[in-house]
C-alpha positions as a printed NumPy array, in Angstrom:
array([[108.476, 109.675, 129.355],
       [106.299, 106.897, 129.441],
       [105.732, 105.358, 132.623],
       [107.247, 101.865, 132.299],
       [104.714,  99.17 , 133.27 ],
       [104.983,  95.722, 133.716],
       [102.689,  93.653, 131.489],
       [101.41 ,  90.029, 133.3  ],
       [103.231,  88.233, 129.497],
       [107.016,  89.427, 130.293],
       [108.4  ,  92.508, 128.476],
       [107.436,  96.057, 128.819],
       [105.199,  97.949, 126.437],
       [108.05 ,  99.61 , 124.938],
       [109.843,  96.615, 124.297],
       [106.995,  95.853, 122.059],
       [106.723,  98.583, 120.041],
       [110.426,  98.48 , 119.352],
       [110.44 ,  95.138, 118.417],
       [107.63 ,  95.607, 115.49 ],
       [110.234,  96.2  , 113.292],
       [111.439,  92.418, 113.89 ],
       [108.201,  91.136, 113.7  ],
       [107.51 ,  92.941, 110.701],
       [110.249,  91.696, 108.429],
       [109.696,  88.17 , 110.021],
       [105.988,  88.127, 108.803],
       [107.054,  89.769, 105.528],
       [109.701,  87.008, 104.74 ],
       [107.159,  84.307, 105.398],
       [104.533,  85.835, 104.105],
       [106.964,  86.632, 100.764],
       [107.683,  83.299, 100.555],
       [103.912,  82.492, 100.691],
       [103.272,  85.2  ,  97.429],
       [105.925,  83.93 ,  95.659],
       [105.267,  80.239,  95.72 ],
       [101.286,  82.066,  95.281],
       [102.432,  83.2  ,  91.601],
       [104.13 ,  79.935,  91.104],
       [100.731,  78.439,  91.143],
       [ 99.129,  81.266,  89.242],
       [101.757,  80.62 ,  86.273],
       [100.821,  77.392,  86.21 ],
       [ 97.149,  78.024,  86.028],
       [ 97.462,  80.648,  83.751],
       [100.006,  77.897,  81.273],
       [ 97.05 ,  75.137,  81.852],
       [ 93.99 ,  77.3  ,  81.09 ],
       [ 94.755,  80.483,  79.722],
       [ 92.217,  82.87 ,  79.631],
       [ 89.172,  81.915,  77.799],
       [ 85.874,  80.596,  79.245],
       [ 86.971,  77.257,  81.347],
       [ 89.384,  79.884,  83.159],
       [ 86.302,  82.11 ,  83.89 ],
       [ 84.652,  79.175,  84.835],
       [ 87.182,  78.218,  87.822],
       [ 87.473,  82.29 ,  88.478],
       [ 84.294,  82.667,  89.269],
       [ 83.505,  79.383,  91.354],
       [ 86.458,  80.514,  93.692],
       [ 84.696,  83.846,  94.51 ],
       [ 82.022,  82.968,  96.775],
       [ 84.666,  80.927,  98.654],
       [ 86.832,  83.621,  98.535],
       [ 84.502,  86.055, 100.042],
       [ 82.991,  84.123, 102.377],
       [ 86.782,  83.402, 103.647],
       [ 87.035,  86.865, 104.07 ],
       [ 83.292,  87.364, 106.145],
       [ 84.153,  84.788, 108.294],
       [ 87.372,  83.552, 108.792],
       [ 90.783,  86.066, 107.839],
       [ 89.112,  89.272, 108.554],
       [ 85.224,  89.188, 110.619],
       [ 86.597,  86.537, 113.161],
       [ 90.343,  87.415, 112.935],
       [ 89.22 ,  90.386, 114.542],
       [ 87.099,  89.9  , 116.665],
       [ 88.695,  86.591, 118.243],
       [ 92.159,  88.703, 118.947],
       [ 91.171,  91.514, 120.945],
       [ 88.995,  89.025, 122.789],
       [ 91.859,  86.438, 123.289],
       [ 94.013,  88.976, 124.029],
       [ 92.739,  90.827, 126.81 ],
       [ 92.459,  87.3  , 128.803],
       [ 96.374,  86.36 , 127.96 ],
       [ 97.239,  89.857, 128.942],
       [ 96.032,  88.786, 132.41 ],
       [ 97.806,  85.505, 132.418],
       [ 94.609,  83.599, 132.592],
       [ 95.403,  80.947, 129.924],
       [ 93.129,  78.402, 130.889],
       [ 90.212,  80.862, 130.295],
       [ 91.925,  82.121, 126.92 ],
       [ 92.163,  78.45 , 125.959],
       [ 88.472,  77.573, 127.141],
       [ 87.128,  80.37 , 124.51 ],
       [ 89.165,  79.281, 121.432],
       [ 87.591,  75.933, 121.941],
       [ 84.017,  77.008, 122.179],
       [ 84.945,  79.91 , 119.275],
       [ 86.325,  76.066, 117.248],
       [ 82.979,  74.049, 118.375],
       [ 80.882,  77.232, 116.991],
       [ 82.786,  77.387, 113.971],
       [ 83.247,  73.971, 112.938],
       [ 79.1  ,  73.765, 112.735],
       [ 78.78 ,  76.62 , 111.075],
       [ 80.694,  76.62 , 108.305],
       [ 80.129,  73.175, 108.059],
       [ 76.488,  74.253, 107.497],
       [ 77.515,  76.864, 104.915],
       [ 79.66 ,  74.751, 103.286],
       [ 76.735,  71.833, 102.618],
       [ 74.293,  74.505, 101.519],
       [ 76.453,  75.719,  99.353],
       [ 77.378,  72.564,  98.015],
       [ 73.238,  71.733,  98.029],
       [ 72.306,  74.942,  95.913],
       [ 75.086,  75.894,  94.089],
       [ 73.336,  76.143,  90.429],
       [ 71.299,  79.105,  92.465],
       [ 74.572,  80.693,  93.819],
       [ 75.766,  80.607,  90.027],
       [ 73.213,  81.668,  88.555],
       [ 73.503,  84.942,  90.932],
       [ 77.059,  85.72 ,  90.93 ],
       [ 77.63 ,  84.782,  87.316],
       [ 74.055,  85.976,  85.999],
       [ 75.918,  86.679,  82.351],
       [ 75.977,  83.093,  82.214],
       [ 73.525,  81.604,  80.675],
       [ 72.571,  78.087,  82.439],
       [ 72.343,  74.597,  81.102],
       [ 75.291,  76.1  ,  78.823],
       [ 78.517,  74.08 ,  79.457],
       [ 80.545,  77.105,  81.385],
       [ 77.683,  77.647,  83.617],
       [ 77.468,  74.024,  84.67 ],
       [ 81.045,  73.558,  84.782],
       [ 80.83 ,  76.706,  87.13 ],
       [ 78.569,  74.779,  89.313],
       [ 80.844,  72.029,  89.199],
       [ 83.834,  73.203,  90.376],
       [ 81.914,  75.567,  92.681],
       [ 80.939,  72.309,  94.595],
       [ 84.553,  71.181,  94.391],
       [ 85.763,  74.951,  95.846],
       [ 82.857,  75.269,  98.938],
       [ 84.901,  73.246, 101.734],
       [ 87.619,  75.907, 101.558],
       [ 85.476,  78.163, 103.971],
       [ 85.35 ,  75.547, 106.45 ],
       [ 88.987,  74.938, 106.461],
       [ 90.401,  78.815, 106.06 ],
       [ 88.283,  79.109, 109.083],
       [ 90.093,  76.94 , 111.073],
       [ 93.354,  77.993, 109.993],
       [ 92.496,  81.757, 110.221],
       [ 91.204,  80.952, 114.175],
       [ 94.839,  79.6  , 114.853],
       [ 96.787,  82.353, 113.323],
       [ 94.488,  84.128, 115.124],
       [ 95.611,  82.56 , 118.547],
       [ 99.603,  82.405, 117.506],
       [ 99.629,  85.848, 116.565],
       [ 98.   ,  87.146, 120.297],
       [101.39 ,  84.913, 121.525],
       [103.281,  87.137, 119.237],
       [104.003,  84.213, 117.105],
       [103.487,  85.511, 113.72 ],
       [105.838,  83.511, 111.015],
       [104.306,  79.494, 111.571],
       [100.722,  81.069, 110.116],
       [102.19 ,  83.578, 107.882],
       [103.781,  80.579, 106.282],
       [101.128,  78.392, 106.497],
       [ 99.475,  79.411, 102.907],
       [102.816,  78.068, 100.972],
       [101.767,  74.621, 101.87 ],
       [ 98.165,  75.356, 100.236],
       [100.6  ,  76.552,  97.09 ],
       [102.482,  73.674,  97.077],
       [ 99.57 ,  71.489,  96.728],
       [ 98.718,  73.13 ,  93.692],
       [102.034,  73.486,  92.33 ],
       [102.661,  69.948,  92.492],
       [ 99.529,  69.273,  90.943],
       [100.029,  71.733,  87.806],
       [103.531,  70.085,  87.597],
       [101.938,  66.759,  87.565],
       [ 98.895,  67.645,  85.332],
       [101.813,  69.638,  82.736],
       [103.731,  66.491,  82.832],
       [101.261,  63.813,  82.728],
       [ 97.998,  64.668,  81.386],
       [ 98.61 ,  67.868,  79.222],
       [ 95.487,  68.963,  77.389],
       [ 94.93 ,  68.91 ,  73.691],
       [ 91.326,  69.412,  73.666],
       [ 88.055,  70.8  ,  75.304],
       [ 87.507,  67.435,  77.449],
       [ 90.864,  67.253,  78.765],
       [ 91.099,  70.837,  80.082],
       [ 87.725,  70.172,  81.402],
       [ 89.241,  66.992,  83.623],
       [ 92.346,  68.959,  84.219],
       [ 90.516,  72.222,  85.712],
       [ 87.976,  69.37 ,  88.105],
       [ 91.667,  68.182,  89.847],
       [ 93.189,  71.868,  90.163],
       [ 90.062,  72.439,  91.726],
       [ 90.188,  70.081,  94.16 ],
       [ 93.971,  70.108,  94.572],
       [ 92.86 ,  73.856,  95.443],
       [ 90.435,  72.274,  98.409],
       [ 93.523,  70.316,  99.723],
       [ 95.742,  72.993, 100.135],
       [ 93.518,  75.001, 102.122],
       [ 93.258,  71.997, 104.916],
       [ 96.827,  71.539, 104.498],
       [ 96.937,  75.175, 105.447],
       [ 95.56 ,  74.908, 108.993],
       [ 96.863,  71.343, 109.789],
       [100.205,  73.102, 109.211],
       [100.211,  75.473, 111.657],
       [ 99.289,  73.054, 114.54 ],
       [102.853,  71.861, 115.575],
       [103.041,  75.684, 115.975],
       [100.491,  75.988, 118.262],
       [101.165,  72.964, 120.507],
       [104.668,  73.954, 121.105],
       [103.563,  77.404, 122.117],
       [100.886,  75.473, 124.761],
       [ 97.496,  76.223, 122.754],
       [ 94.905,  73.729, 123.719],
       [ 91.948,  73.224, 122.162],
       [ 89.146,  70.633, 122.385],
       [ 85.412,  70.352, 121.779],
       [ 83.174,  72.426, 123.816],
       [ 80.008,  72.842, 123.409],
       [ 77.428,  75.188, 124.188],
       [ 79.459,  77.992, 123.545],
       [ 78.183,  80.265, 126.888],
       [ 81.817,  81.498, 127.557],
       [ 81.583,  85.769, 127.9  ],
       [ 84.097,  85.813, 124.983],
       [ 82.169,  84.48 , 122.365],
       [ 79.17 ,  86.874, 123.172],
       [ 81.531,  89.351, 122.867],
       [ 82.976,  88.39 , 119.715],
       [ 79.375,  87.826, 118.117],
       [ 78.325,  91.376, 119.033],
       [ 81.365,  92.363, 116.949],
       [ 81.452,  90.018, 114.32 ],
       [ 77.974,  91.154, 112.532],
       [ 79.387,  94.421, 111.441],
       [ 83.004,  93.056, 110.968],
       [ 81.832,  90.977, 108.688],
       [ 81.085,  93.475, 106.556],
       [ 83.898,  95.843, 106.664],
       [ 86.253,  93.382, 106.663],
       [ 84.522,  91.664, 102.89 ],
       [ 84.429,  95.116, 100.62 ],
       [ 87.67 ,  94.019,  98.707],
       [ 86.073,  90.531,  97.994],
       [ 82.594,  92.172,  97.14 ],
       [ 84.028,  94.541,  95.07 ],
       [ 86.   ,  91.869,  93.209],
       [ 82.906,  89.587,  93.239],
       [ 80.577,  93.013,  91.918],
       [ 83.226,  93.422,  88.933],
       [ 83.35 ,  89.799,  88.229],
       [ 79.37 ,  89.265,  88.071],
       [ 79.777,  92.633,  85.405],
       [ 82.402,  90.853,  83.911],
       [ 80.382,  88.055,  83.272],
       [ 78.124,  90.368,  80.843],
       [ 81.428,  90.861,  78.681],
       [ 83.211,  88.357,  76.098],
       [ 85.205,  85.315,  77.663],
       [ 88.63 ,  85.654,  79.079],
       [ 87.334,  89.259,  80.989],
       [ 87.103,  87.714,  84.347],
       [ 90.188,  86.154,  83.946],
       [ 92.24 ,  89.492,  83.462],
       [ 90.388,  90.687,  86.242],
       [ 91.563,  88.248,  88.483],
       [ 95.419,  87.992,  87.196],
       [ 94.913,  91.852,  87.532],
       [ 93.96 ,  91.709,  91.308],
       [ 96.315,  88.802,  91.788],
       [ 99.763,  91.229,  90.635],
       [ 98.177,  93.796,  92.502],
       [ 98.018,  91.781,  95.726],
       [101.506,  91.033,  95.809],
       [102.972,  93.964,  97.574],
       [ 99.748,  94.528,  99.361],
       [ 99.816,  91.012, 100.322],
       [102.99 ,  90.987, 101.532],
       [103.594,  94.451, 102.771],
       [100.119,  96.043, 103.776],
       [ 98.946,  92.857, 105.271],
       [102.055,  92.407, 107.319],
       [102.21 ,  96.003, 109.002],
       [ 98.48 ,  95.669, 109.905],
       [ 99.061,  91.581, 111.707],
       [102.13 ,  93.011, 113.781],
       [100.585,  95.613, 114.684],
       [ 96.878,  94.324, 115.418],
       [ 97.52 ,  92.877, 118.9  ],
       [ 99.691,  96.035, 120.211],
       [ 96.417,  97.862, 119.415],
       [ 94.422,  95.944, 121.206],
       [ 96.772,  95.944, 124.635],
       [ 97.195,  99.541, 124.359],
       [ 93.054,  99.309, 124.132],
       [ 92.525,  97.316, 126.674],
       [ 95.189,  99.446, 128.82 ],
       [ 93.849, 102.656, 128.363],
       [ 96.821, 103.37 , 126.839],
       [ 95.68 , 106.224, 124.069],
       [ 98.662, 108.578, 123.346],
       [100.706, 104.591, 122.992],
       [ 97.576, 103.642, 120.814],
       [ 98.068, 106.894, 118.884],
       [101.16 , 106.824, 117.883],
       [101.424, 103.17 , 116.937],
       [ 98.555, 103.855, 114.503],
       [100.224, 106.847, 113.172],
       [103.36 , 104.816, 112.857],
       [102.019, 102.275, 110.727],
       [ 99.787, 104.447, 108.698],
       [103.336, 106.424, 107.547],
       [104.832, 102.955, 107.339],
       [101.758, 102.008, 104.744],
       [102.147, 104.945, 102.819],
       [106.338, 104.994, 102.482],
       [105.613, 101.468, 101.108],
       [102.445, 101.899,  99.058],
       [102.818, 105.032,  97.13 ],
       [105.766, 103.816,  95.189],
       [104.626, 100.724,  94.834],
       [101.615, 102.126,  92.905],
       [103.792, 103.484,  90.499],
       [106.075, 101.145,  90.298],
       [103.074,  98.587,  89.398],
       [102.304, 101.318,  86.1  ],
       [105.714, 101.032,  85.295],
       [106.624,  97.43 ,  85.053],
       [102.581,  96.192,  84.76 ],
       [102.873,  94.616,  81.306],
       [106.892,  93.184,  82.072],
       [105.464,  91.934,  85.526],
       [102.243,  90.481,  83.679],
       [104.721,  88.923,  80.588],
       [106.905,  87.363,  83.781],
       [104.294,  85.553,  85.452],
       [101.556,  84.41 ,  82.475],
       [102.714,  84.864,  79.39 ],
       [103.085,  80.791,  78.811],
       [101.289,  77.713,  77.588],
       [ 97.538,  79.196,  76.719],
       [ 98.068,  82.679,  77.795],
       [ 98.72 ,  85.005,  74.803],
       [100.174,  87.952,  74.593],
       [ 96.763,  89.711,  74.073],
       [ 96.008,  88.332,  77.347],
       [ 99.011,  89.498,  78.996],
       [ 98.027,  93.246,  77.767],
       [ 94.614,  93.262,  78.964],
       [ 95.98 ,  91.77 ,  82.705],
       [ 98.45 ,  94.676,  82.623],
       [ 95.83 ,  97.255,  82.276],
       [ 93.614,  95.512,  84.88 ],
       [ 96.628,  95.161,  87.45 ],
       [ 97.599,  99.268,  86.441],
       [ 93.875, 100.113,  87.226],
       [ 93.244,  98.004,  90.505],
       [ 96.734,  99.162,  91.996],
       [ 95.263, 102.574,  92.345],
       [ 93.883, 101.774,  95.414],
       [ 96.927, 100.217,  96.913],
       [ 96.915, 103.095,  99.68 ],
       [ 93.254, 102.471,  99.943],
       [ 93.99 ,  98.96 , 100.503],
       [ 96.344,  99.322, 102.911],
       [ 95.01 , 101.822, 104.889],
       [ 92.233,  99.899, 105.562],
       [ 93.894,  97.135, 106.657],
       [ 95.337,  98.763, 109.305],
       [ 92.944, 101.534, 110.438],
       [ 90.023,  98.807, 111.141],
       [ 92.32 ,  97.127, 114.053],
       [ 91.902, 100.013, 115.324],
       [ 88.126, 100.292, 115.676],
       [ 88.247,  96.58 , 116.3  ],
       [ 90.323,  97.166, 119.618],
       [ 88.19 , 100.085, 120.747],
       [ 85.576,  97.761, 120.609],
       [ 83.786,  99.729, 117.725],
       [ 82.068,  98.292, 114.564],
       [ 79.342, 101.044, 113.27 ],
       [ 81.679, 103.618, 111.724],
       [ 83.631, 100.823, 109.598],
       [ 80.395,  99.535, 109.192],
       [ 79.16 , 102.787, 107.303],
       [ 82.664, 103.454, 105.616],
       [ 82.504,  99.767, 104.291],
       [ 78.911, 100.527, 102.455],
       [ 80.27 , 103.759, 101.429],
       [ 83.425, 101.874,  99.471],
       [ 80.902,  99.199,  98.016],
       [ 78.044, 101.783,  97.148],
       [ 80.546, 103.622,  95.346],
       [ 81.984, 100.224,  93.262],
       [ 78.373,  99.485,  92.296],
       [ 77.726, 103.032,  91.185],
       [ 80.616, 103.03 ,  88.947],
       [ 79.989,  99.188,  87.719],
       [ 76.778, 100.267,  86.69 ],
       [ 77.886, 103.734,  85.384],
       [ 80.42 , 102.139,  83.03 ],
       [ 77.754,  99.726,  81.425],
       [ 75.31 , 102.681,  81.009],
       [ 77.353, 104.974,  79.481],
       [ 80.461, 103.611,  77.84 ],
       [ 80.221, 101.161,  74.442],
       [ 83.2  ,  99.939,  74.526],
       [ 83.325,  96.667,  76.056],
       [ 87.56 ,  96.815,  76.741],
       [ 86.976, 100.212,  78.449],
       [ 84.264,  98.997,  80.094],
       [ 86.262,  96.045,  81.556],
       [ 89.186,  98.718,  82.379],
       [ 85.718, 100.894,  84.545],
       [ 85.287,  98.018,  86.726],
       [ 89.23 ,  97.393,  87.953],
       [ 89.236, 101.442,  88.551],
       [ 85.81 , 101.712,  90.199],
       [ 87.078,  98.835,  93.294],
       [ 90.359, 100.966,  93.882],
       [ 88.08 , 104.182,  94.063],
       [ 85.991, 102.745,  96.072],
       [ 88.898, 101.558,  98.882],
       [ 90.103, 105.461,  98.892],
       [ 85.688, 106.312,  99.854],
       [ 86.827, 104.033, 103.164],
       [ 90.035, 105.15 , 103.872],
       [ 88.711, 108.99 , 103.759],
       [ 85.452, 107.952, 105.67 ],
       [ 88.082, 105.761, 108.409],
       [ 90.031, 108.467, 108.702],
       [ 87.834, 111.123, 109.426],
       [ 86.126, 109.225, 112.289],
       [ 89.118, 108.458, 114.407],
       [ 88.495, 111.664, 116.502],
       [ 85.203, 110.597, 118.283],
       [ 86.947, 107.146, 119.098],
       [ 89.881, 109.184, 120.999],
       [ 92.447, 108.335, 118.729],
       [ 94.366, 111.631, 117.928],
       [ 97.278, 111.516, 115.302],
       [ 99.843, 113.412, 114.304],
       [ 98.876, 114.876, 111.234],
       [101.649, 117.349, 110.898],
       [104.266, 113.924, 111.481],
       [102.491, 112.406, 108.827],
       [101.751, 115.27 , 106.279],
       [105.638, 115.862, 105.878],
       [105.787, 112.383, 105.35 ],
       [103.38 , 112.33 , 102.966],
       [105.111, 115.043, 101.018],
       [108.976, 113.153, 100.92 ],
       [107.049, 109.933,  99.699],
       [105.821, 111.667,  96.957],
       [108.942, 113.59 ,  96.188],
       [111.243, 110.526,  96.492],
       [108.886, 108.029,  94.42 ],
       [108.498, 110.789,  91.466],
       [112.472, 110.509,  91.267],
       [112.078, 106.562,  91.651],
       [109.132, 106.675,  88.899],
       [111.068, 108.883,  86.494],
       [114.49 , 106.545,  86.749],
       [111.977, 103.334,  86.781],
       [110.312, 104.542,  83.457],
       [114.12 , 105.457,  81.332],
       [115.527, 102.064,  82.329],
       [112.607, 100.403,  80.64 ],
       [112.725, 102.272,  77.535],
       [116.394, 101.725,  77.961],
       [115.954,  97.913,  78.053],
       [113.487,  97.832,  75.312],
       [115.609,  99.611,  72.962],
       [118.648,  96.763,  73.266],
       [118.375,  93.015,  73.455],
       [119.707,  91.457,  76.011],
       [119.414,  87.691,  76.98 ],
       [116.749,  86.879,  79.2  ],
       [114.525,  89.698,  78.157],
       [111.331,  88.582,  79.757],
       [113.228,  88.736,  83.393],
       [115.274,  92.185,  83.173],
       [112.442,  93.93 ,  81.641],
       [110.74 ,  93.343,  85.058],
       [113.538,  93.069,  87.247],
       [115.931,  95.983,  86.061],
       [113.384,  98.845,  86.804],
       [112.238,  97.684,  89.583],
       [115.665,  97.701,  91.122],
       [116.813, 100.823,  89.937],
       [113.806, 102.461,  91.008],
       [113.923, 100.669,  94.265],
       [117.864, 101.69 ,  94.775],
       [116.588, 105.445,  94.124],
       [113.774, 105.346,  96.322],
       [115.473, 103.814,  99.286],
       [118.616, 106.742,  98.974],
       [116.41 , 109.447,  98.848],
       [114.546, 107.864, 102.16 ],
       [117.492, 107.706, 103.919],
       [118.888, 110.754, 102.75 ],
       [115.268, 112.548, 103.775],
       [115.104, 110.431, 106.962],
       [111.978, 109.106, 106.398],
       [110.472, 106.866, 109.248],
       [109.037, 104.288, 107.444],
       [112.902, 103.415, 106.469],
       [114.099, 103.217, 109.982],
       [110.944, 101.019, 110.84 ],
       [111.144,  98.173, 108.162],
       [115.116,  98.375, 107.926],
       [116.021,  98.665, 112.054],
       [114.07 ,  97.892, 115.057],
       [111.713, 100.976, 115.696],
       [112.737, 103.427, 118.675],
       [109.868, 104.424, 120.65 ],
       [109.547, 108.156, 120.672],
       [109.781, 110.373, 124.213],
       [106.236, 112.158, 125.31 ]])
């Protein structure tokens, strides 16, 4: 058995692995309230502005925010900052833990600040690059630079929020920041409400005005966002104040790891912003599929992926910084068969209901039914590298608490070599401009399987050995029990399409998806699949 060692917090290791399970469906009810108030807003934006080329215009002047909130806030200094917080809480030496957030927050706050008013200063150049299918002085490129203006500030404030999840999750106190993005969706919600209500648009000027104040009621969120999760952290005795220089050990630390980090943590949001600047090539409304594409396809990963990697993040890195390997191990293993008992029916699931899901969400105001079609196919093509996705997410923790950056560094421009290749291959050699549009959603979820292969394979020389027999027979009962799930999924549709029923739009979505979820989740149990016993009960840890 494992020899049971006190850790300096309270609670021995094993008490923390079996309580993942809690933490798990804590994050993932907080986190599903967070999506679903998330496709709130999107309905709204997609009944305001449809898709035509004001929506492109907003779609693309989020991106560089987007991805820039991904190099430096939610993924390069997420993880980076834990593994270095964490190794100082796990010796009880809070002041010192506390001393390094508020350098890391001194750092931060100056530059992003300085990113943000550069890209504020030159953002007709930064359009003109991601969006070089627009041509300028035309009104969607300057309205791009507009709103782009309106959007920058975002990085500065996802920063700060992502730095305080950051600190509440090394506490193990995961729900007040996995909530914290519903008040950012609230903001926006209100203001689609008021904007639907008040000042609905009947012309080109009006949508114009209405897109500046989504815009900006966008920008508001996202400092609601962090000042939310505040209260959090000064009931659980974070204190942070301004320090500057930053010459605390820590941040040196997390610098050194940050520079490659910040690239394997950004190849989703370069591979979105790749297929958008393609996109921009193609006729208006393209890189608004594209994103309401993406956007369906986040929601499981979003809420499921995302949540097994953020419990399990800071048990990697005190197994790490315990020496604890065979522990390490077989948390990683766990999760991986937890991401894949989740993922691989969820992929087809999402080329099931696509089109119901897409009708559900958009399908109102300005968004047409053509519109609705071409999302579906986008979302159908991009959720073929859920798995990807999601393996991802939680195999670069891993590397992250072994302190090592250069292998996701060369899996990460292995994923976006192979997105550019197959950009580029689709405009070369295929005429069509839909099924060039349908290249580019494939060619990002092709290129998240390159880095899952590529992080996979490298785990070895890092000393982390898993149990590939455990999670081959997994492997093969997820794909057994989700064909069965697919096949029942598939007949209730055509069922339901072939009667009419009241509330059509809803069942059409909701119908299969339970159905196929009721199958799924009886053959699991009936095949004793782990991933069951870890999201449903708290996990027992396994004898040596």
């Amino acid at each position: 058995m494992v020899k049971r060692a006190q850790s300096s917090r309270g609670g021995r290791p094993e008490q923390r692995v079996t309580h993942l399970g809690g933490h798990f469906r804590l994050v993932t009810a907080a986190t599903s309230v967070s999506r679903v108030t998330g496709y709130i807003r999107d309905t709204l934006n997609a009944t305001l502005f449809g898709a035509g080329w004001i929506s492109d215009a907003y779609f693309m002047a989020i991106r560089i925010p987007s991805l820039l909130r991904d190099l430096f806030a939610e993924g390069a200094l997420s993880n980076s900052f834990v593994p270095a917080l964490t190794a100082r809480l796990d010796k009880n030496n809070r002041k010192d833990a506390w001393e390094l957030m508020s350098q890391v927050f001194s750092l931060l706050c100056l530059v992003t600040g300085a990113i943000t008013a550069m890209g504020i200063l030159f953002a007709p150049q930064v359009v003109n690059v991601i969006a070089h299918g627009f041509n300028p002085g035309t009104d969607k490129f300057l309205l791009t630079v507009e709103l782009t203006r309106v959007l920058f500030p975002i990085l500065l404030f996802v920063s700060l929020a992502a730095l305080w999840m950051g600190a509440l999750n090394s506490l193990d106190r995961f729900t007040a920041a996995a909530f914290a993005p519903v008040f950012m969706n609230l903001t926006q919600i209100i203001a689609g409400v008021a904007l639907l209500k008040f000042w609905p648009s009947t012309n080109v000027d009006e949508e114009i005005r209405n897109v500046r104040l989504w815009a900006l009621a966008m920008t508001l969120g996202m400092l609601l966002q962090w000042l939310a999760q505040i209260p959090a952290a000064v009931k659980a005795g974070i204190k942070v104040r301004w320090s500057w220089p930053p010459r605390h050990p820590g941040v040196k630390e997390m610098l050194r790891m940050m520079g490659p980090s910040v690239v394997s943590q950004s190849v989703l949001q370069v591979n979105l912003l790749v297929n958008q600047f393609f996109a921009s090539f193609l006729s208006a409304g393209y890189i608004t599929y594209l994103y309401y594409g993406n956007r369906l396809m986040q929601l499981p990963f979003g809420i499921l992926g995302v949540s097994i990697a953020t419990v399990t993040f800071p048990l990697l890195s005190r197994h790490a910084n315990s020496k604890r390997e065979k522990d390490f191990s077989e948390t990683l293993g766990k999760a991986l068969a937890v991401g894949l008992f989740l993922m691989v029916p969820c992929t087809v699931g999402i080329w099931i209901v696509a089109e119901p899901a897409c009708r559900l969400a958009f399908e109102y105001g300005k968004f047409t039914a053509d519109a609705t079609r071409a999302a579906a196919e986008a979302t159908a093509f991009y959720a073929l590298g859920l798995v990807g996705y999601t393996g991802v997410k939680i195999l670069l923790p891993a590397y992250y608490a072994h302190r090592q950056t250069k292998k996701p560094l060369t899996a990460s421009f292995c994923a976006m070599g192979t997105n550019v290749v197959l950009n580029g291959g689709a405009f070369l050699f295929i005429t069509d401009i839909h099924l060039r549009f349908l290249g580019l959603a494939l060619a990002s979820g092709l290129g998240a399987m390159v880095n899952l292969v590529w992080l996979l394979t490298c785990l070895g020389p890092i000393g982390v050995r898993l149990d590939w027999g455990f999670l081959r027979s997994q492997a093969i009962k997820i794909i057994l029990a989700t064909a069965f799930m697919g096949l029942a999924s598939w007949t209730t549709l055509q069922g339901m399409r072939s009667v009419d029923v009241p509330f059509a739009r809803l069942f059409d979505f909701l119908v299969p998806v339970i159905v196929g979820g009721l199958v799924y989740f009886w053959l699991a149990k009936w095949m004793g699949l782990e991933g069951l016993e870890w999201v449903l009960r708290k996990g027992k840890k396994r004898s040596n």
